[in-house]
One Martini backbone bead per residue (centre of mass of N, CA, C, O) as a GRO file, in nm:
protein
   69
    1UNK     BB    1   0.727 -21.034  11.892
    2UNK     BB    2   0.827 -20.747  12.019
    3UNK     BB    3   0.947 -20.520  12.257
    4UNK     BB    4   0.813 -20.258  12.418
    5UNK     BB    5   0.904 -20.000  12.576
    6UNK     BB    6   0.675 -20.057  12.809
    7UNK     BB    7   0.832 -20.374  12.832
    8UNK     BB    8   1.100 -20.276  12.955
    9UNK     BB    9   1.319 -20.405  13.197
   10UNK     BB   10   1.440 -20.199  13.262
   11UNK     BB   11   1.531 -19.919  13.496
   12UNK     BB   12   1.423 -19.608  13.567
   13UNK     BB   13   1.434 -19.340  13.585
   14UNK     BB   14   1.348 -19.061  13.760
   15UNK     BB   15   1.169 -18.795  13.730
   16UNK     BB   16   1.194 -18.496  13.853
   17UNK     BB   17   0.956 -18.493  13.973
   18UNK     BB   18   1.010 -18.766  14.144
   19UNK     BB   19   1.232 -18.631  14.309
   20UNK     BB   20   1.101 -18.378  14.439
   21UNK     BB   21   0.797 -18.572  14.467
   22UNK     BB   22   0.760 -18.802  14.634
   23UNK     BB   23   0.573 -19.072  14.713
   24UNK     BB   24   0.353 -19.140  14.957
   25UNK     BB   25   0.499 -19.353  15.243
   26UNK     BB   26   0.454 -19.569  15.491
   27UNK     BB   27   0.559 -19.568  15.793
   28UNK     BB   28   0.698 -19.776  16.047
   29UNK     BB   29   0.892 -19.540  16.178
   30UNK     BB   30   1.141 -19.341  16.285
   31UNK     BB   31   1.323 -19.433  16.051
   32UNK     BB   32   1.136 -19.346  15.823
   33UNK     BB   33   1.014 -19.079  15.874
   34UNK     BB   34   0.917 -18.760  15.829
   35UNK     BB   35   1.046 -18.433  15.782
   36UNK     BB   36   1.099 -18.131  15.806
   37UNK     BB   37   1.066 -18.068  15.447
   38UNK     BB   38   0.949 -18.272  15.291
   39UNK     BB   39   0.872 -18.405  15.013
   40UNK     BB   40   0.530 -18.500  14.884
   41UNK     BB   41   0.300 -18.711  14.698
   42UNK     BB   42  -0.045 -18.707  14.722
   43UNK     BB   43  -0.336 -18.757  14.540
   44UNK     BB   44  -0.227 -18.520  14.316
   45UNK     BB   45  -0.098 -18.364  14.591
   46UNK     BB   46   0.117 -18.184  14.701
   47UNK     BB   47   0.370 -18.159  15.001
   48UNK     BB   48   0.488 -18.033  15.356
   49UNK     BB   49   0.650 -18.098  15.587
   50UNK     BB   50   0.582 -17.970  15.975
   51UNK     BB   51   0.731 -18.228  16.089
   52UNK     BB   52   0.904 -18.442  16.305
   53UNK     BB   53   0.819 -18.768  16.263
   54UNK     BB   54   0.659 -18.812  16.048
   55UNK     BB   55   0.361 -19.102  15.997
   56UNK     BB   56   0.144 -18.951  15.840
   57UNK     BB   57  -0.116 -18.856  15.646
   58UNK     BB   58  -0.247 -18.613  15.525
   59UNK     BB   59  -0.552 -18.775  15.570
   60UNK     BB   60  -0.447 -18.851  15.905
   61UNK     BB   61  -0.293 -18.545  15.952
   62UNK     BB   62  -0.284 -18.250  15.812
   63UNK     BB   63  -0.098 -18.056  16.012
   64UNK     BB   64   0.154 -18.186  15.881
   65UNK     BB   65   0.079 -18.060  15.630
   66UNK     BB   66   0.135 -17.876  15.309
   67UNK     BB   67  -0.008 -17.730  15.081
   68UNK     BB   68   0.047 -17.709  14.753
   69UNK     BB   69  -0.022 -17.498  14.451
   0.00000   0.00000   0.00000
């Protein structure tokens, strides 16, 4: 049985949703913190960072990020 392209091992591009809403990733430092204007999807939801160097997610620190419509 030959592989379906479902199991095709090359890297795919992210679709543009994700080049535009990338996932958020939990910070380990301010090396890699999210700055006032980053957009991450979590959870299903879109949303847009508020602070600089913000390394919480929107559900351990909501006031950091604006949730999109």
């Amino acid at each position: 049985a030959g592989l379906s392209q479902a199991q095709h091992s090359e890297p795919s591009e992210p679709s543009a949703e994700e080049a535009e809403w990338p996932k958020y990733v939990q910070p380990t430092g301010v090396h890699d913190a999210y700055q006032a204007g980053d957009r991450i999807s979590f959870q299903g939801e879109r949303y847009v960072c508020t602070l600089n160097n913000c390394v919480w997610s929107p559900s351990d620190y909501p006031a950091g990020w604006q949730k999109q419509a």
